[in-house]
Amino acid sequence: MKIKIGGRWVGESEPCFIVAEAGSNHNGDLEIAKRLVDVAVKAGADAVKFQTFRAHALYSPKAGTIDAKRIGAPIYQALAKLEMPYSWIPALADYCRRQGIVFLSSPFDEESADLLAPYVPAFKVASYEISHIPLIKHIAAKNLPIILSTGTADLEEVAEAVNTIRQAGLREIVLLQCTAEYPAPIESLNLLALVTMRERFQLLTGLSDHSRDPVLAPTAAVTLGATIIEKHFTLSNSLPGPDHEFALEPDELATMVNRIRQTELALGTGIKQRQPVESKRTEFGRRCIFASQEIRPGDTFTKSNTAVLRCGELTAGLHPRYLDNILGTRAARQIAQGVPVYPQDVQESVTLSLAAGDLHGDVARGES
């Protein structure tokens, strides 16, 4: 399974697509928004994402307050101050293009989706919008890939959203496991749910991570097959606003990206084979049959005059699998103590091969 976002393939056997979530951490200042783009670029993220909304399309003015410490005001008034002007959309899209990073923004209403459509290569649907079926239908009709966060939802709610998108004829969907808490405790992340959703819906999955740790959840998710990692970031945790306190600072974002890439390198191809870096130690540490004492021509090979040792710098002799074959046979020539036994050292006609010539990969090749 693969989809394309902004010229990048996302999916199996592809590098994880890393989304630096700027959200509303621009604090209403376009220059801060551009600085956030610069930070995402420097960190090595694939995309930077903002949020495009109007408070009146999210909450009633009577909605009240949640997270009083974090937001510090009734939710409607707090969000009204963080609305991203629509005029920023082309400006930020162009700035991202010139900086070489994918521009994304989550729409929270139909008008915002319409204005974003010409400028984004995919739509990101936020967790709280998973039940907004009319909005999901509207976005799906744009025929752009949809990245769907699933915080607060159970599997049947995810299924309803997925079916809605599929009924619109769109198949390019990525589901992100998410816990809608800020910050999210590590024990609440339920990373295995991204595996459950991948198997249930046969879709790409990833993680929208709200935990404070820059490395733990993202790298664990990558080992579970996450194809997209999204993480909030800010210029500084000390800035005013609801999402600054739990977001990553610039150096932490760069650390996250680096650790994800290192994790991908460590995962490898999955093909069990000898690694090039092991070649020297493979030959040095490979075991073969040795003469544990001097053996004269005509002497019988016994357990007392043979041993299975590591070859070191000596040319490998008989593979250890042939020890039983040569016990009881006679030596064809003089063999000094402490050197390998070779096929030509054995008188009898026994089918033998050198440890160095083993092609079956069943020789112990390292410390366990």
mmCIF file with all atom_site columns, N, CA and C in Angstrom, residues 59-90:
data_model
loop_
_atom_site.group_PDB
_atom_site.id
_atom_site.type_symbol
_atom_site.label_atom_id
_atom_site.label_alt_id
_atom_site.label_comp_id
_atom_site.label_asym_id
_atom_site.label_entity_id
_atom_site.label_seq_id
_atom_site.pdbx_PDB_ins_code
_atom_site.Cartn_x
_atom_site.Cartn_y
_atom_site.Cartn_z
_atom_site.occupancy
_atom_site.B_iso_or_equiv
_atom_site.pdbx_formal_charge
_atom_site.auth_seq_id
_atom_site.auth_comp_id
_atom_site.auth_asym_id
_atom_site.auth_atom_id
_atom_site.pdbx_PDB_model_num
ATOM 1  N N  . TYR A 1 59 ? -17.219 26.009 17.933 1.00 0.00 ? 59 TYR A N  1
ATOM 2  C CA . TYR A 1 59 ? -17.928 26.039 19.208 1.00 0.00 ? 59 TYR A CA 1
ATOM 3  C C  . TYR A 1 59 ? -18.964 27.158 19.225 1.00 0.00 ? 59 TYR A C  1
ATOM 4  N N  . SER A 1 60 ? -19.951 26.964 20.062 1.00 0.00 ? 60 SER A N  1
ATOM 5  C CA . SER A 1 60 ? -20.871 28.048 20.399 1.00 0.00 ? 60 SER A CA 1
ATOM 6  C C  . SER A 1 60 ? -20.177 28.975 21.387 1.00 0.00 ? 60 SER A C  1
ATOM 7  N N  . PRO A 1 61 ? -20.485 30.263 21.354 1.00 0.00 ? 61 PRO A N  1
ATOM 8  C CA . PRO A 1 61 ? -19.910 31.156 22.373 1.00 0.00 ? 61 PRO A CA 1
ATOM 9  C C  . PRO A 1 61 ? -20.257 30.730 23.799 1.00 0.00 ? 61 PRO A C  1
ATOM 10 N N  . LYS A 1 62 ? -21.241 29.860 23.933 1.00 0.00 ? 62 LYS A N  1
ATOM 11 C CA . LYS A 1 62 ? -21.665 29.401 25.262 1.00 0.00 ? 62 LYS A CA 1
ATOM 12 C C  . LYS A 1 62 ? -20.993 28.074 25.646 1.00 0.00 ? 62 LYS A C  1
ATOM 13 N N  . ALA A 1 63 ? -20.002 27.639 24.879 1.00 0.00 ? 63 ALA A N  1
ATOM 14 C CA . ALA A 1 63 ? -19.407 26.313 25.087 1.00 0.00 ? 63 ALA A CA 1
ATOM 15 C C  . ALA A 1 63 ? -18.692 26.171 26.421 1.00 0.00 ? 63 ALA A C  1
ATOM 16 N N  . GLY A 1 64 ? -18.241 27.265 26.984 1.00 0.00 ? 64 GLY A N  1
ATOM 17 C CA . GLY A 1 64 ? -17.579 27.189 28.277 1.00 0.00 ? 64 GLY A CA 1
ATOM 18 C C  . GLY A 1 64 ? -16.080 26.978 28.162 1.00 0.00 ? 64 GLY A C  1
ATOM 19 N N  . THR A 1 65 ? -15.496 26.401 29.222 1.00 0.00 ? 65 THR A N  1
ATOM 20 C CA . THR A 1 65 ? -14.039 26.298 29.321 1.00 0.00 ? 65 THR A CA 1
ATOM 21 C C  . THR A 1 65 ? -13.614 24.864 29.563 1.00 0.00 ? 65 THR A C  1
ATOM 22 N N  . ILE A 1 66 ? -12.542 24.462 28.907 1.00 0.00 ? 66 ILE A N  1
ATOM 23 C CA . ILE A 1 66 ? -11.878 23.198 29.189 1.00 0.00 ? 66 ILE A CA 1
ATOM 24 C C  . ILE A 1 66 ? -10.382 23.489 29.277 1.00 0.00 ? 66 ILE A C  1
ATOM 25 N N  . ASP A 1 67 ? -9.689  22.728 30.079 1.00 0.00 ? 67 ASP A N  1
ATOM 26 C CA . ASP A 1 67 ? -8.250  22.975 30.251 1.00 0.00 ? 67 ASP A CA 1
ATOM 27 C C  . ASP A 1 67 ? -7.990  24.427 30.636 1.00 0.00 ? 67 ASP A C  1
ATOM 28 N N  . ALA A 1 68 ? -8.617  24.863 31.725 1.00 0.00 ? 68 ALA A N  1
ATOM 29 C CA . ALA A 1 68 ? -8.511  26.271 32.120 1.00 0.00 ? 68 ALA A CA 1
ATOM 30 C C  . ALA A 1 68 ? -7.065  26.722 32.277 1.00 0.00 ? 68 ALA A C  1
ATOM 31 N N  . LYS A 1 69 ? -6.226  25.832 32.821 1.00 0.00 ? 69 LYS A N  1
ATOM 32 C CA . LYS A 1 69 ? -4.822  26.204 33.017 1.00 0.00 ? 69 LYS A CA 1
ATOM 33 C C  . LYS A 1 69 ? -4.118  26.380 31.677 1.00 0.00 ? 69 LYS A C  1
ATOM 34 N N  . ARG A 1 70 ? -4.404  25.456 30.727 1.00 0.00 ? 70 ARG A N  1
ATOM 35 C CA . ARG A 1 70 ? -3.700  25.487 29.453 1.00 0.00 ? 70 ARG A CA 1
ATOM 36 C C  . ARG A 1 70 ? -4.235  26.578 28.536 1.00 0.00 ? 70 ARG A C  1
ATOM 37 N N  . ILE A 1 71 ? -5.550  26.729 28.483 1.00 0.00 ? 71 ILE A N  1
ATOM 38 C CA . ILE A 1 71 ? -6.150  27.675 27.541 1.00 0.00 ? 71 ILE A CA 1
ATOM 39 C C  . ILE A 1 71 ? -6.405  29.034 28.184 1.00 0.00 ? 71 ILE A C  1
ATOM 40 N N  . GLY A 1 72 ? -6.830  29.029 29.442 1.00 0.00 ? 72 GLY A N  1
ATOM 41 C CA . GLY A 1 72 ? -6.915  30.270 30.189 1.00 0.00 ? 72 GLY A CA 1
ATOM 42 C C  . GLY A 1 72 ? -8.092  31.164 29.851 1.00 0.00 ? 72 GLY A C  1
ATOM 43 N N  . ALA A 1 73 ? -9.039  30.683 29.072 1.00 0.00 ? 73 ALA A N  1
ATOM 44 C CA . ALA A 1 73 ? -10.205 31.502 28.706 1.00 0.00 ? 73 ALA A CA 1
ATOM 45 C C  . ALA A 1 73 ? -11.277 30.568 28.189 1.00 0.00 ? 73 ALA A C  1
ATOM 46 N N  . PRO A 1 74 ? -12.523 31.032 28.113 1.00 0.00 ? 74 PRO A N  1
ATOM 47 C CA . PRO A 1 74 ? -13.548 30.218 27.456 1.00 0.00 ? 74 PRO A CA 1
ATOM 48 C C  . PRO A 1 74 ? -13.068 29.820 26.060 1.00 0.00 ? 74 PRO A C  1
ATOM 49 N N  . ILE A 1 75 ? -13.371 28.598 25.668 1.00 0.00 ? 75 ILE A N  1
ATOM 50 C CA . ILE A 1 75 ? -12.800 28.032 24.449 1.00 0.00 ? 75 ILE A CA 1
ATOM 51 C C  . ILE A 1 75 ? -13.098 28.857 23.206 1.00 0.00 ? 75 ILE A C  1
ATOM 52 N N  . TYR A 1 76 ? -14.308 29.409 23.116 1.00 0.00 ? 76 TYR A N  1
ATOM 53 C CA . TYR A 1 76 ? -14.671 30.164 21.913 1.00 0.00 ? 76 TYR A CA 1
ATOM 54 C C  . TYR A 1 76 ? -13.764 31.394 21.759 1.00 0.00 ? 76 TYR A C  1
ATOM 55 N N  . GLN A 1 77 ? -13.608 32.145 22.821 1.00 0.00 ? 77 GLN A N  1
ATOM 56 C CA . GLN A 1 77 ? -12.773 33.354 22.758 1.00 0.00 ? 77 GLN A CA 1
ATOM 57 C C  . GLN A 1 77 ? -11.309 33.002 22.506 1.00 0.00 ? 77 GLN A C  1
ATOM 58 N N  . ALA A 1 78 ? -10.832 31.925 23.124 1.00 0.00 ? 78 ALA A N  1
ATOM 59 C CA . ALA A 1 78 ? -9.431  31.537 22.938 1.00 0.00 ? 78 ALA A CA 1
ATOM 60 C C  . ALA A 1 78 ? -9.158  31.178 21.489 1.00 0.00 ? 78 ALA A C  1
ATOM 61 N N  . LEU A 1 79 ? -10.058 30.426 20.866 1.00 0.00 ? 79 LEU A N  1
ATOM 62 C CA . LEU A 1 79 ? -9.842  30.014 19.483 1.00 0.00 ? 79 LEU A CA 1
ATOM 63 C C  . LEU A 1 79 ? -10.008 31.170 18.509 1.00 0.00 ? 79 LEU A C  1
ATOM 64 N N  . ALA A 1 80 ? -10.902 32.088 18.829 1.00 0.00 ? 80 ALA A N  1
ATOM 65 C CA . ALA A 1 80 ? -11.100 33.246 17.948 1.00 0.00 ? 80 ALA A CA 1
ATOM 66 C C  . ALA A 1 80 ? -9.802  34.032 17.781 1.00 0.00 ? 80 ALA A C  1
ATOM 67 N N  . LYS A 1 81 ? -8.993  34.069 18.831 1.00 0.00 ? 81 LYS A N  1
ATOM 68 C CA . LYS A 1 81 ? -7.726  34.794 18.765 1.00 0.00 ? 81 LYS A CA 1
ATOM 69 C C  . LYS A 1 81 ? -6.670  34.059 17.939 1.00 0.00 ? 81 LYS A C  1
ATOM 70 N N  . LEU A 1 82 ? -6.889  32.766 17.723 1.00 0.00 ? 82 LEU A N  1
ATOM 71 C CA . LEU A 1 82 ? -5.882  31.948 17.044 1.00 0.00 ? 82 LEU A CA 1
ATOM 72 C C  . LEU A 1 82 ? -6.261  31.612 15.604 1.00 0.00 ? 82 LEU A C  1
ATOM 73 N N  . GLU A 1 83 ? -7.352  32.183 15.107 1.00 0.00 ? 83 GLU A N  1
ATOM 74 C CA . GLU A 1 83 ? -7.755  31.930 13.725 1.00 0.00 ? 83 GLU A CA 1
ATOM 75 C C  . GLU A 1 83 ? -6.653  32.363 12.758 1.00 0.00 ? 83 GLU A C  1
ATOM 76 N N  . MET A 1 84 ? -6.324  31.489 11.818 1.00 0.00 ? 84 MET A N  1
ATOM 77 C CA . MET A 1 84 ? -5.333  31.824 10.805 1.00 0.00 ? 84 MET A CA 1
ATOM 78 C C  . MET A 1 84 ? -6.027  32.566 9.672  1.00 0.00 ? 84 MET A C  1
ATOM 79 N N  . PRO A 1 85 ? -5.613  33.791 9.371  1.00 0.00 ? 85 PRO A N  1
ATOM 80 C CA . PRO A 1 85 ? -6.259  34.535 8.274  1.00 0.00 ? 85 PRO A CA 1
ATOM 81 C C  . PRO A 1 85 ? -6.204  33.741 6.973  1.00 0.00 ? 85 PRO A C  1
ATOM 82 N N  . TYR A 1 86 ? -7.297  33.751 6.237  1.00 0.00 ? 86 TYR A N  1
ATOM 83 C CA . TYR A 1 86 ? -7.320  33.021 4.968  1.00 0.00 ? 86 TYR A CA 1
ATOM 84 C C  . TYR A 1 86 ? -6.260  33.528 3.991  1.00 0.00 ? 86 TYR A C  1
ATOM 85 N N  . SER A 1 87 ? -5.891  34.802 4.120  1.00 0.00 ? 87 SER A N  1
ATOM 86 C CA . SER A 1 87 ? -4.876  35.363 3.221  1.00 0.00 ? 87 SER A CA 1
ATOM 87 C C  . SER A 1 87 ? -3.504  34.720 3.414  1.00 0.00 ? 87 SER A C  1
ATOM 88 N N  . TRP A 1 88 ? -3.323  34.055 4.550  1.00 0.00 ? 88 TRP A N  1
ATOM 89 C CA . TRP A 1 88 ? -2.048  33.382 4.799  1.00 0.00 ? 88 TRP A CA 1
ATOM 90 C C  . TRP A 1 88 ? -1.887  32.116 3.956  1.00 0.00 ? 88 TRP A C  1
ATOM 91 N N  . ILE A 1 89 ? -2.974  31.516 3.542  1.00 0.00 ? 89 ILE A N  1
ATOM 92 C CA . ILE A 1 89 ? -2.893  30.205 2.889  1.00 0.00 ? 89 ILE A CA 1
ATOM 93 C C  . ILE A 1 89 ? -1.970  30.239 1.670  1.00 0.00 ? 89 ILE A C  1
ATOM 94 N N  . PRO A 1 90 ? -2.213  31.109 0.680  1.00 0.00 ? 90 PRO A N  1
ATOM 95 C CA . PRO A 1 90 ? -1.284  31.120 -0.463 1.00 0.00 ? 90 PRO A CA 1
ATOM 96 C C  . PRO A 1 90 ? 0.120   31.566 -0.070 1.00 0.00 ? 90 PRO A C  1
#
